[in-house]
Each structure stands twice: as structure tokens, then as C-alpha cells.
Short mmCIF file of C-alpha atoms and ligand atoms in Angstrom, two decimals:
data_model
loop_
_atom_site.label_atom_id
_atom_site.label_comp_id
_atom_site.label_asym_id
_atom_site.label_seq_id
_atom_site.Cartn_x
_atom_site.Cartn_y
_atom_site.Cartn_z
CA MET A 1280 -1.49 -11.98 19.46
CA ALA A 1281 -0.03 -8.74 20.70
CA GLU A 1282 3.14 -9.18 22.72
CA ASN A 1283 3.09 -7.67 26.18
CA ALA A 1284 5.63 -5.56 28.02
CA GLN A 1285 8.78 -4.08 26.58
CA GLN A 1286 10.28 -5.69 23.49
CA ALA A 1287 13.93 -5.82 22.42
CA ARG A 1288 15.05 -2.66 20.65
CA ARG A 1289 15.08 -2.96 16.84
CA GLN A 1290 16.93 -1.06 14.18
CA VAL A 1291 13.68 -0.52 12.29
CA ILE A 1292 10.01 -0.98 13.13
CA VAL A 1293 7.52 -0.72 10.31
CA VAL A 1294 4.01 0.24 11.42
CA GLY A 1295 1.36 -1.26 9.11
CA ALA A 1296 1.33 -4.48 7.08
CA GLY A 1297 -0.32 -3.04 3.98
CA PRO A 1298 1.48 -3.39 0.65
CA VAL A 1299 3.76 -0.42 1.35
CA GLY A 1300 4.75 -1.50 4.87
CA LEU A 1301 5.48 -5.04 3.68
CA THR A 1302 7.60 -3.66 0.83
CA ALA A 1303 9.45 -1.36 3.23
CA ALA A 1304 10.30 -4.29 5.51
CA ILE A 1305 11.58 -6.36 2.57
CA ALA A 1306 13.68 -3.39 1.40
CA CYS A 1307 15.12 -2.97 4.92
CA LYS A 1308 16.03 -6.66 4.99
CA ALA A 1309 17.77 -6.23 1.62
CA HIS A 1310 19.98 -3.64 3.35
CA GLY A 1311 20.73 -6.13 6.14
CA LEU A 1312 18.67 -4.23 8.72
CA ASP A 1313 16.94 -5.84 11.70
CA VAL A 1314 13.24 -5.13 11.07
CA VAL A 1315 9.84 -6.10 12.45
CA ILE A 1316 6.28 -5.08 11.44
CA LEU A 1317 3.50 -4.05 13.85
CA GLU A 1318 0.00 -4.48 12.43
CA ALA A 1319 -3.26 -3.40 14.08
CA ASP A 1320 -5.47 -6.06 12.48
CA PRO A 1321 -5.63 -9.77 13.33
CA GLN A 1322 -3.83 -12.23 11.06
CA ASP A 1323 -7.07 -13.70 9.68
CA ARG A 1324 -8.41 -10.35 8.48
CA VAL A 1325 -10.10 -10.12 5.09
CA ARG A 1326 -8.86 -7.16 3.04
CA PRO A 1327 -11.64 -5.46 1.05
CA GLY A 1328 -11.86 -5.52 -2.75
CA SER A 1329 -9.16 -5.51 -5.35
CA ARG A 1330 -8.18 -1.79 -4.85
CA ALA A 1331 -4.80 -1.33 -6.55
CA ILE A 1332 -4.83 -3.46 -9.68
CA TYR A 1333 -2.43 -1.62 -11.96
CA LEU A 1334 1.24 -2.08 -11.12
CA HIS A 1335 3.64 -0.12 -13.29
CA GLY A 1336 6.75 -1.77 -14.75
CA ALA A 1337 8.88 0.53 -12.56
CA THR A 1338 7.21 -0.97 -9.47
CA LEU A 1339 7.89 -4.51 -10.65
CA ARG A 1340 11.54 -3.51 -11.13
CA VAL A 1341 11.77 -2.12 -7.57
CA LEU A 1342 10.31 -5.35 -6.18
CA GLU A 1343 12.73 -7.39 -8.27
CA ARG A 1344 15.62 -5.24 -7.00
CA ILE A 1345 14.81 -5.65 -3.30
CA ARG A 1346 13.98 -9.35 -3.58
CA PRO A 1347 15.11 -11.11 -6.76
CA GLY A 1348 12.19 -13.10 -8.16
CA LEU A 1349 9.46 -11.00 -6.51
CA GLY A 1350 8.80 -8.72 -9.50
CA HIS A 1351 8.60 -11.75 -11.76
CA ALA A 1352 6.29 -13.53 -9.31
CA MET A 1353 3.89 -10.54 -9.38
CA ALA A 1354 4.04 -10.38 -13.17
CA GLY A 1355 3.46 -14.13 -13.37
CA LYS A 1356 0.23 -13.87 -11.37
CA GLY A 1357 -1.04 -10.74 -13.13
CA LEU A 1358 -2.17 -10.11 -16.65
CA VAL A 1359 -1.26 -7.63 -19.35
CA TRP A 1360 -4.30 -6.59 -21.36
CA PRO A 1361 -3.29 -5.97 -24.95
CA THR A 1362 -6.13 -3.72 -26.16
CA ARG A 1363 -7.15 -0.17 -25.29
CA ARG A 1364 -10.55 0.95 -26.43
CA THR A 1365 -12.50 4.17 -25.99
CA LEU A 1366 -16.10 4.99 -26.81
CA PHE A 1367 -17.91 8.31 -26.77
CA ALA A 1368 -21.69 8.27 -26.27
CA GLY A 1369 -21.98 4.76 -27.70
CA ARG A 1370 -19.57 5.19 -30.64
CA GLU A 1371 -16.04 3.76 -30.73
CA VAL A 1372 -13.46 6.56 -31.10
CA PHE A 1373 -10.25 4.61 -30.48
CA LYS A 1374 -9.06 1.03 -30.45
CA ARG A 1375 -5.53 -0.25 -30.59
CA THR A 1376 -3.87 -3.56 -29.74
CA TYR A 1377 -0.29 -3.54 -28.48
CA SER A 1378 2.37 -6.19 -27.97
CA THR A 1379 2.39 -7.62 -24.45
CA GLU A 1380 6.05 -8.63 -24.70
CA PRO A 1381 8.51 -7.07 -22.21
CA ARG A 1382 10.08 -3.88 -23.56
CA ASP A 1383 13.47 -4.19 -21.88
CA SER A 1384 16.08 -6.77 -20.91
CA SER A 1385 14.59 -7.24 -17.40
CA GLY A 1386 12.00 -9.58 -18.92
CA LEU A 1387 9.35 -7.77 -16.86
CA PRO A 1388 6.22 -6.44 -18.57
CA HIS A 1389 5.59 -2.68 -18.72
CA PHE A 1390 2.69 -3.20 -16.32
CA THR A 1391 0.67 -5.96 -14.74
CA SER A 1392 -2.98 -6.03 -13.68
CA LEU A 1393 -3.17 -7.87 -10.37
CA PRO A 1394 -5.60 -7.42 -7.45
CA GLN A 1395 -3.99 -5.82 -4.42
CA VAL A 1396 -5.02 -8.78 -2.22
CA GLU A 1397 -2.92 -11.07 -4.42
CA ALA A 1398 0.02 -8.63 -4.40
CA GLU A 1399 -0.20 -8.52 -0.60
CA ARG A 1400 -0.28 -12.33 -0.43
CA LEU A 1401 2.99 -12.49 -2.37
CA LEU A 1402 4.53 -9.78 -0.16
CA HIS A 1403 3.52 -11.68 3.01
CA GLN A 1404 4.97 -14.86 1.54
CA THR A 1405 8.26 -13.04 0.86
CA CYS A 1406 8.37 -11.64 4.40
CA ALA A 1407 7.88 -15.17 5.76
CA GLU A 1408 10.69 -16.48 3.53
CA LEU A 1409 12.99 -13.72 4.80
CA GLY A 1410 12.07 -14.30 8.45
CA ILE A 1411 10.44 -10.88 8.84
CA GLN A 1412 8.03 -11.09 11.74
CA VAL A 1413 4.61 -9.46 11.53
CA ILE A 1414 3.24 -8.83 15.03
CA TRP A 1415 -0.53 -8.84 14.51
CA GLU A 1416 -3.17 -7.15 16.69
CA SER A 1417 -0.64 -4.50 17.68
CA PRO A 1418 -2.06 -1.06 16.93
CA VAL A 1419 0.37 1.75 17.66
CA VAL A 1420 -1.32 4.46 19.71
CA GLY A 1421 1.64 6.52 20.91
CA VAL A 1422 4.87 7.69 19.25
CA GLU A 1423 7.68 9.47 21.06
CA THR A 1424 10.77 10.51 19.16
CA SER A 1425 14.14 11.82 20.36
CA ASP A 1426 17.64 12.21 18.95
CA GLU A 1427 18.31 8.64 20.10
CA GLY A 1428 15.36 6.88 18.49
CA VAL A 1429 11.64 6.15 18.76
CA ARG A 1430 9.39 4.66 21.43
CA LEU A 1431 6.09 3.20 20.24
CA GLN A 1432 3.22 2.45 22.53
CA GLY A 1433 0.44 -0.10 22.12
CA PRO A 1434 -3.02 0.15 23.73
CA LYS A 1435 -2.20 -2.15 26.66
CA ASP A 1436 1.07 -0.56 27.74
CA GLN A 1437 3.11 -2.52 25.24
CA LEU A 1438 6.29 -0.65 24.46
CA TRP A 1439 8.53 -1.03 21.43
CA GLN A 1440 11.76 0.83 20.72
CA ALA A 1441 13.64 1.35 17.48
CA ASP A 1442 16.39 3.44 15.96
CA TYR A 1443 13.99 4.34 13.14
CA VAL A 1444 10.29 3.86 12.43
CA ILE A 1445 8.64 3.63 9.04
CA GLY A 1446 5.03 4.84 9.31
CA ALA A 1447 3.08 2.79 6.75
CA ASP A 1448 -0.22 2.77 8.60
CA GLY A 1449 -2.40 4.11 5.81
CA GLY A 1450 -4.59 7.15 5.21
CA ARG A 1451 -5.65 7.55 8.86
CA SER A 1452 -2.08 7.12 10.09
CA SER A 1453 -1.72 7.31 13.87
CA VAL A 1454 2.03 7.62 13.43
CA ARG A 1455 1.58 10.76 11.32
CA THR A 1456 -0.89 12.23 13.82
CA GLN A 1457 1.38 11.42 16.73
CA ILE A 1458 4.36 13.23 15.21
CA GLY A 1459 2.14 16.24 14.54
CA VAL A 1460 2.23 16.22 10.74
CA GLU A 1461 -0.87 17.42 8.87
CA MET A 1462 -2.17 16.60 5.40
CA GLU A 1463 -2.79 19.37 2.85
CA GLY A 1464 -5.09 19.20 -0.17
CA SER A 1465 -8.66 18.76 -1.39
CA ARG A 1466 -11.42 16.23 -2.11
CA SER A 1467 -13.15 15.34 -5.41
CA VAL A 1468 -16.63 16.77 -6.03
CA ASN A 1469 -18.18 13.83 -7.86
CA SER A 1470 -18.59 10.38 -6.29
CA PHE A 1471 -17.30 7.26 -7.97
CA VAL A 1472 -18.82 3.80 -7.51
CA ILE A 1473 -16.25 1.05 -7.97
CA ALA A 1474 -17.17 -2.61 -8.21
CA ASP A 1475 -15.23 -5.82 -8.79
CA VAL A 1476 -16.80 -8.75 -10.59
CA SER A 1477 -15.33 -12.21 -11.08
CA GLU A 1478 -14.69 -13.34 -14.64
CA ASP A 1479 -17.00 -15.97 -16.12
CA PRO A 1480 -14.41 -18.69 -16.88
CA ASP A 1481 -16.73 -20.48 -19.34
CA ASP A 1482 -17.15 -17.43 -21.54
CA PRO A 1483 -14.57 -14.74 -20.69
CA LEU A 1484 -14.81 -11.23 -22.10
CA PRO A 1485 -12.08 -9.98 -24.48
CA LEU A 1486 -9.08 -8.53 -22.62
CA GLU A 1487 -9.64 -4.83 -23.31
CA ARG A 1488 -9.35 -1.78 -21.08
CA ILE A 1489 -12.41 0.27 -22.01
CA PHE A 1490 -13.25 3.88 -21.22
CA HIS A 1491 -16.75 4.94 -22.22
CA TYR A 1492 -17.51 8.69 -22.11
CA GLN A 1493 -21.16 9.50 -21.55
CA ASP A 1494 -22.27 5.88 -21.85
CA PRO A 1495 -25.95 5.98 -22.96
CA SER A 1496 -26.66 2.64 -21.24
CA VAL A 1497 -26.04 4.30 -17.84
CA GLY A 1498 -27.67 7.66 -18.42
CA GLY A 1499 -24.62 9.34 -19.96
CA ARG A 1500 -22.23 8.70 -17.07
CA ASN A 1501 -18.56 7.89 -17.67
CA VAL A 1502 -17.55 4.25 -17.20
CA LEU A 1503 -14.11 2.62 -16.96
CA LEU A 1504 -13.70 -1.15 -17.29
CA VAL A 1505 -10.36 -2.78 -16.49
CA PRO A 1506 -9.60 -6.51 -16.59
CA PHE A 1507 -7.37 -7.99 -13.91
CA ALA A 1508 -6.27 -11.54 -13.15
CA GLY A 1509 -9.55 -13.30 -12.30
CA GLY A 1510 -12.00 -10.46 -12.80
CA TRP A 1511 -12.97 -6.97 -13.86
CA ARG A 1512 -12.95 -3.58 -12.22
CA ALA A 1513 -15.97 -1.45 -13.18
CA ASP A 1514 -15.82 2.23 -12.25
CA LEU A 1515 -18.87 4.47 -12.64
CA GLN A 1516 -18.50 8.24 -12.36
CA CYS A 1517 -21.66 9.62 -10.76
CA LEU A 1518 -23.05 12.96 -11.88
CA GLU A 1519 -22.61 15.74 -9.37
CA ASP A 1520 -26.16 15.56 -7.97
CA ASP A 1521 -26.44 11.75 -8.05
CA ASP A 1522 -26.99 9.87 -4.82
CA PRO A 1523 -24.14 7.30 -5.04
CA GLU A 1524 -26.14 4.89 -2.83
CA GLU A 1525 -28.51 4.33 -5.76
CA PHE A 1526 -25.64 2.83 -7.76
CA SER A 1527 -23.79 0.99 -5.03
CA GLN A 1528 -26.42 -1.42 -3.76
CA GLY A 1529 -29.42 -3.60 -4.67
CA GLU A 1530 -31.09 -3.30 -8.06
CA GLY A 1531 -29.37 -0.01 -8.92
CA LEU A 1532 -25.96 -1.69 -8.68
CA LYS A 1533 -27.06 -4.75 -10.67
CA ARG A 1534 -28.63 -2.54 -13.33
CA TRP A 1535 -25.50 -0.62 -14.26
CA ILE A 1536 -23.18 -3.65 -13.99
CA SER A 1537 -25.57 -5.55 -16.24
CA ALA A 1538 -25.64 -2.63 -18.72
CA VAL A 1539 -21.87 -2.23 -18.98
CA LEU A 1540 -20.63 -5.84 -18.67
CA GLY A 1541 -23.67 -7.96 -19.52
CA PRO A 1542 -26.48 -9.46 -17.37
CA ARG A 1543 -24.48 -12.50 -16.22
CA TYR A 1544 -22.02 -10.17 -14.42
CA ALA A 1545 -24.79 -8.74 -12.22
CA GLN A 1546 -24.63 -12.11 -10.41
CA ARG A 1547 -20.84 -12.06 -10.15
CA ILE A 1548 -20.24 -8.89 -8.09
CA THR A 1549 -17.62 -9.55 -5.41
CA TRP A 1550 -17.08 -6.08 -3.94
CA VAL A 1551 -18.42 -2.56 -4.26
CA SER A 1552 -17.48 0.74 -2.71
CA THR A 1553 -18.23 4.45 -3.12
CA TYR A 1554 -15.53 7.08 -3.13
CA GLN A 1555 -14.93 10.75 -3.12
CA PHE A 1556 -11.20 10.93 -3.62
CA LEU A 1557 -8.86 12.85 -1.36
CA GLN A 1558 -5.92 14.56 -3.03
CA VAL A 1559 -3.68 15.23 -0.04
CA VAL A 1560 0.04 15.19 0.84
CA ALA A 1561 1.70 15.34 4.28
CA GLN A 1562 3.46 18.61 5.13
CA SER A 1563 6.61 16.64 5.89
CA LEU A 1564 7.51 12.96 5.60
CA THR A 1565 9.59 12.99 8.77
CA ASP A 1566 9.49 14.24 12.38
CA ALA A 1567 11.50 16.91 14.17
CA HIS A 1568 14.19 14.37 15.19
CA ARG A 1569 14.41 12.70 11.75
CA ARG A 1570 13.59 9.28 13.21
CA VAL A 1571 10.19 8.56 11.67
CA LEU A 1572 9.71 8.22 7.91
CA LEU A 1573 6.19 8.31 6.46
CA VAL A 1574 5.44 6.22 3.36
CA GLY A 1575 2.46 5.23 1.20
CA GLU A 1576 -0.99 6.47 2.19
CA ALA A 1577 0.34 7.63 5.56
CA ALA A 1578 2.12 10.28 3.47
CA HIS A 1579 -0.24 10.88 0.55
CA LEU A 1580 -3.65 10.02 -0.88
CA PHE A 1581 -4.48 10.40 -4.58
CA ALA A 1582 -7.44 9.68 -6.82
CA PRO A 1583 -6.60 6.35 -8.49
CA PHE A 1584 -6.57 7.63 -12.10
CA GLY A 1585 -3.03 7.03 -13.31
CA ALA A 1586 -2.51 4.37 -10.61
CA ARG A 1587 -0.11 6.46 -8.55
CA GLY A 1588 -1.10 5.32 -5.01
CA MET A 1589 0.47 1.98 -4.29
CA ASN A 1590 2.99 2.41 -7.09
CA SER A 1591 4.45 5.54 -5.51
CA GLY A 1592 4.18 3.91 -2.07
CA VAL A 1593 6.52 1.15 -3.25
CA ALA A 1594 9.01 3.81 -4.40
CA ASP A 1595 8.67 5.55 -0.99
CA ALA A 1596 9.35 2.24 0.77
CA GLU A 1597 12.54 1.56 -1.17
CA ALA A 1598 13.75 5.13 -0.60
CA ALA A 1599 12.97 4.97 3.15
CA ALA A 1600 14.96 1.75 3.59
CA ARG A 1601 17.89 3.25 1.68
CA ALA A 1602 17.84 6.43 3.78
CA ILE A 1603 17.68 4.49 7.07
CA SER A 1604 20.49 2.18 6.02
CA ALA A 1605 22.70 5.17 5.19
CA ALA A 1606 21.76 6.93 8.45
CA ILE A 1607 22.52 3.86 10.57
CA THR A 1608 25.94 3.39 8.98
CA SER A 1609 26.79 7.09 9.20
CA GLU A 1610 29.04 8.07 12.10
CA ASP A 1611 27.91 11.68 12.08
CA PRO A 1612 24.39 12.41 13.44
CA ALA A 1613 24.09 15.58 11.35
CA THR A 1614 24.84 13.65 8.15
CA ALA A 1615 22.33 10.97 9.18
CA ALA A 1616 19.64 13.63 9.75
CA ARG A 1617 20.43 15.31 6.42
CA GLY A 1618 19.91 11.97 4.66
CA ILE A 1619 16.49 11.55 6.25
CA ASP A 1620 15.62 15.13 5.26
CA ALA A 1621 16.68 14.33 1.70
CA PHE A 1622 14.30 11.33 1.73
CA SER A 1623 11.48 13.53 3.00
CA ASP A 1624 12.10 16.27 0.44
CA GLU A 1625 12.41 13.90 -2.48
CA ARG A 1626 9.41 11.71 -1.72
CA ARG A 1627 7.25 14.68 -0.73
CA GLY A 1628 8.21 16.29 -4.05
CA ALA A 1629 7.20 13.08 -5.81
CA ALA A 1630 3.90 13.03 -3.90
CA LEU A 1631 3.12 16.64 -4.90
CA TYR A 1632 3.96 15.78 -8.50
CA ASN A 1633 1.68 12.72 -8.36
CA ARG A 1634 -1.09 14.68 -6.69
CA ASP A 1635 -0.95 17.29 -9.46
CA ALA A 1636 -0.97 14.59 -12.14
CA ALA A 1637 -3.95 12.83 -10.54
CA SER A 1638 -5.68 16.24 -10.23
CA ILE A 1639 -5.29 16.82 -13.96
CA ALA A 1640 -7.06 13.48 -14.58
CA LEU A 1641 -9.73 14.21 -11.96
CA ASN A 1642 -10.48 17.72 -13.27
CA TYR A 1643 -10.64 16.35 -16.78
CA LEU A 1644 -13.11 13.63 -15.73
CA GLN A 1645 -15.24 15.98 -13.64
CA GLY A 1646 -15.30 18.26 -16.72
CA LYS A 1647 -16.21 21.42 -14.83
CA GLN A 1648 -14.59 23.75 -17.35
CA LEU A 1649 -16.47 24.54 -20.53
CA ALA A 1650 -13.20 24.47 -22.53
CA THR A 1651 -12.54 20.86 -21.40
CA ARG A 1652 -16.06 19.76 -22.37
CA LEU A 1653 -15.77 21.43 -25.78
CA ARG A 1654 -12.37 19.81 -26.37
CA LYS A 1655 -13.77 16.36 -25.61
CA HIS A 1656 -16.68 16.82 -28.02
CA ALA A 1657 -14.43 18.25 -30.74
CA ALA A 1658 -12.00 15.32 -30.31
CA ALA A 1659 -14.85 12.79 -30.46
CA PHE A 1660 -16.04 14.39 -33.71
CA ALA A 1661 -12.53 14.58 -35.24
CA ALA A 1662 -11.74 10.98 -34.21
CA ARG A 1663 -13.96 9.77 -37.09
CA TRP A 1664 -11.09 10.43 -39.49
CA TRP A 1665 -8.11 11.60 -37.37
CA GLU A 1666 -6.67 8.94 -35.04
CA PRO A 1667 -4.65 11.30 -32.76
CA ALA A 1668 -7.93 12.82 -31.57
CA GLY A 1669 -9.16 9.37 -30.52
CA LYS A 1670 -5.81 8.61 -28.94
CA TRP A 1671 -6.03 11.80 -26.88
CA LEU A 1672 -9.49 10.78 -25.66
CA ASP A 1673 -8.08 7.36 -24.78
CA THR A 1674 -5.18 8.63 -22.66
CA ALA A 1675 -6.57 11.82 -21.05
CA PRO A 1676 -8.64 10.13 -18.27
CA TYR A 1677 -5.44 8.89 -16.62
CA GLY A 1678 -3.58 12.20 -16.59
CA PRO A 1679 0.05 12.68 -17.68
CA THR A 1680 1.99 9.46 -18.26
CA SER A 1681 5.17 10.95 -16.77
CA ALA A 1682 6.65 9.87 -13.44
CA PRO A 1683 8.16 12.20 -10.83
CA PRO A 1684 11.92 12.72 -10.99
CA THR A 1685 13.95 10.67 -8.51
CA SER A 1686 17.52 10.93 -7.33
CA ALA A 1687 18.21 7.30 -6.49
CA GLY A 1688 21.42 6.92 -4.55
CA ARG A 1689 21.59 10.53 -3.26
CA TYR A 1690 21.20 9.36 0.35
C1 FAD B 2149 -10.59 1.94 -5.64
C2 FAD B 2149 -9.12 2.05 -5.52
C3 FAD B 2149 -8.33 1.73 -6.60
C4 FAD B 2149 -6.94 1.85 -6.53
N1 FAD B 2149 -6.18 1.50 -7.60
C5 FAD B 2149 -4.84 1.63 -7.54
C6 FAD B 2149 -4.02 1.18 -8.62
O1 FAD B 2149 -4.50 0.62 -9.62
N2 FAD B 2149 -2.67 1.32 -8.50
C7 FAD B 2149 -2.10 1.89 -7.37
O2 FAD B 2149 -0.88 2.05 -7.34
N3 FAD B 2149 -2.86 2.26 -6.32
C8 FAD B 2149 -4.20 2.14 -6.37
N4 FAD B 2149 -4.96 2.46 -5.28
C9 FAD B 2149 -4.32 2.92 -4.03
C10 FAD B 2149 -3.81 1.75 -3.17
O3 FAD B 2149 -4.87 0.88 -2.86
C11 FAD B 2149 -3.20 2.34 -1.91
O4 FAD B 2149 -2.22 3.28 -2.29
C12 FAD B 2149 -2.53 1.28 -1.03
O5 FAD B 2149 -3.45 0.42 -0.41
C13 FAD B 2149 -1.80 1.99 0.09
O6 FAD B 2149 -1.09 1.04 0.80
P1 FAD B 2149 -0.52 1.37 2.25
O7 FAD B 2149 0.27 0.16 2.63
O8 FAD B 2149 0.13 2.71 2.24
O9 FAD B 2149 -1.81 1.56 3.17
P2 FAD B 2149 -2.93 0.49 3.58
O10 FAD B 2149 -3.17 -0.48 2.48
O11 FAD B 2149 -4.06 1.30 4.09
O12 FAD B 2149 -2.26 -0.31 4.78
C14 FAD B 2149 -2.09 0.29 6.06
C15 FAD B 2149 -1.93 -0.83 7.09
O13 FAD B 2149 -1.68 -0.24 8.35
C16 FAD B 2149 -2.50 -0.86 9.34
N5 FAD B 2149 -2.67 0.10 10.43
C17 FAD B 2149 -3.47 1.20 10.45
N6 FAD B 2149 -3.33 1.86 11.59
C18 FAD B 2149 -2.41 1.18 12.33
C19 FAD B 2149 -1.83 1.40 13.62
N7 FAD B 2149 -2.16 2.44 14.39
N8 FAD B 2149 -0.90 0.50 14.07
C20 FAD B 2149 -0.55 -0.57 13.30
N9 FAD B 2149 -1.09 -0.81 12.08
C21 FAD B 2149 -1.99 0.07 11.60
C22 FAD B 2149 -3.77 -1.20 8.59
O14 FAD B 2149 -4.52 -2.21 9.25
C23 FAD B 2149 -3.19 -1.66 7.26
O15 FAD B 2149 -2.83 -3.03 7.28
C24 FAD B 2149 -6.35 2.33 -5.34
C25 FAD B 2149 -7.15 2.65 -4.22
C26 FAD B 2149 -8.51 2.50 -4.33
C27 FAD B 2149 -9.34 2.83 -3.12
#
């Protein structure tokens, strides 16, 4: 239940108990900060779908750093699929199986495939272990910042005060709106229908990530299939003049799931949603008084190709906690403000980098340019005898594999 009247002042209030807000609170606790989370939803909410399933090794390492054991716990619950496979119009153009063993001394895998709901469950469990309170049913509707700190207002005159606030309240962030920061960017042209199905435990499918260009079983649309712990993500790219509703409900939905995964999976659909992806970044990740720090989808939204959303949100969260810790221990307000600015510049730079990378993947998939379409066809032809062409087709849908530069420890 929401708490009434004025609450004790905190060093840090995190707004939003999504994966990024939970991570931010854990990172603050690792710095010894007094932190609490305000969440709009009730505690018994049901979060939709699997959403983020691909967690990069770098993310697991951040989680392990801020709470020893947490990265390993995520990896232990997830799975690493060993095989990457790509087809073009019904013909296999690439297939390779890789070792799933960890590639460095951390013992953590280079990625794990875990539904976001499960990742959030582990993050909540960690918060409970650390004594981090989540105050449910507490939507923030007003934000007032000054050189001294932040006042947050709830809908029934609740008032909270903090030295610093981390805005982790998602794509429609009230915190961002309240501090007057706008998003800049664009939206994808094509729609994507994304469905989760549960695995058939009696006869599981082979653990392969499959991309099928122009799959003839679904009228030549592109299809991505990704296994995760307990199920599969199926992603259908609609053609530009498709009505996505035809593929996201009833018989239309069952028909394409049945075509790409097999008829038994048409009965195992657990979630479906239709997207046009926003590719937007906040103009600034802080306010005029350098007291609010925006992280995760409150700061940026990307198309999911390349899995840069939650992964970069976790990096934002760690950086925000580090910047606040340095600001709180600094005796000079100007130095403290400069540190928050450095956070904003660095993580905004990372967000722009990630947006550009996701745009490369999105433009490639939408295939608007003739040159891109010709390259795909030429590569599919050449892949019959030249493996690098198939490998290019296999990696291109996810955009560049590089990560944005960071300057850990600068603030
Ligand atoms: C189909 C799909 C696939 C994806 N796949 C991947 C992937 O593989 N890898 C990856 O890294 N990312 C992926 N993403 C992105 C990932 O899901 C998001 O980046 C992630 O959920 C963002 O987390 P967040 O904590 O910033 O925001 P959210 O998860 O939106 O959480 C925000 C929280 O704030 C709360 N809130 C909102 N307003 C208020 C308020 N006024 N006051 C208090 N609380 C409030 C909300 O109730 C919510 O709990 C995918 C997304 C989609 C849609």
C-alpha cells in the first residue's frame, strides 16, 4: 500500500521497479547508500511476456560486481544455445555450433537466454535480501528539483524527499516529463509480431537460434526464433502493408506459429504482442540541478535487435549509482554536479551509439534500399560455396556486435 504523508528523507529514491530500477537500487546499496524504490503498480502485478531474453556477458558481470552471486544466479537459470542457423527462402545458408563454456576466468557465460520476468524475480529476491524496500502502488506524479535535492509527489499528496532520484520509470517516464526532458528519434515502418510459446518438455526442439529470411511457409516474411529457458520467442516481421492484427490473434496467429515451430506449438502460445519500434534517446539524462538521473527506458528506447535495451539499462544503473555515490561524498557542489553531468554525457553517448546500432539492424531488416536487398540475395547465392557470405547473413539482422565505449571510474 502507498504510504501517506511525508516520508523520511532518503539519500536516493529510485522511481520504478522494472529490471533497471531494481538494478540501480542494488548498485546504490553496494555503494552503502540509503535507497528505497517507489513503484506505481501493486505487488501482485503480472508482468507481460518474456520481453528481454538475451542478457550479454557484460551485463552478467555488472550484476556479479554489484551483488556477488547475482550474475551466476541469472546464468544458472538461463540457457546458452549452442547453434546459430540461418535460412534464406527455405534453404539453409549458415549453421554453426559453438562451445557454451565460459570464455573468461569469471566463469560466466558470454550470454544467457532468460525471460525478463525471471530476471526480475531474481532482482526482487536480491533487493529483499539486502533490505531494499519497494513501496508499491506509489506512482510519482510530481517532481521538483533544487540545488538541495528532490521532492517527489504521489497522487494523494504523499511527499518523498531525496538527495538524488534515479528515474527508472520506463518509456512513458513521468520523471522525465516532469523535469522537462524530451525524447528525440524515430519509429520503425514495419510492424513486428512477437509471441512466446512454452517448450514441449516431452519432445523439446533442438537448441538453435534460427533466422529465416523470406520464409516461404509464412508468405516470404522474415522470422526469428530464439530459445530461452522454458520456451521460445518467435518474431515475425510483417510486410509494410500487412495488418499486424491478422498475425497477432485467432487463427492467423496459430497459423504462422504452427508453420514456423510445428502444429503442437500453436496450442502453447503464452503471450503475443505487436510492435512498431521507437528509436529514441532523451535530450539529457539529468535535470537543471543535476539531482535526477534517468536510466533504462526512461532515457532511451531501441528496437530489440542486438538486445541493447535492458542490457544498456543495467550499465546505466551501475553508472548512476557510482555517480551519486561520488556526488554525495564530494564536499564541493560544483564537483558533484560535474560528476552527474559526466554520467549524463557518457550514458547519453552510449544510448546514441546503441540507437545507431539498432537502426542499422532495423534498416537492414526493413530492406528499403535496393543495394541492401541485392546484397542479401548475392550473399544467399554465394553462401552455397563460400561460408563468410552465410556468416554475414547470420549476423547482419542484429546490427554491429560492438558495444559503446565506457569510461568506468571517471566519476
Ligand atoms: C519484445 C521485446 C523484446 C526485448 N528483448 C530484449 C532483449 O533481449 N535484451 C534486452 O536487453 N532488452 C530487450 N528488450 C527491452 C527491455 O524489455 C527493456 O529495455 C526493459 O524492460 C526496460 O526496463 P526498465 O526498468 O527501464 O523499464 P520498465 O521495464 O518499463 O519498468 C519501469 C517500471 O516503472 C514503473 N513506473 C512507471 N511509471 C511510474 C511512476 N510514475 N511512478 C512509479 N513507478 C512507475 C512501471 O510500473 C515499471 O515497473 C525487449 C523489449 C521488448 C518489447
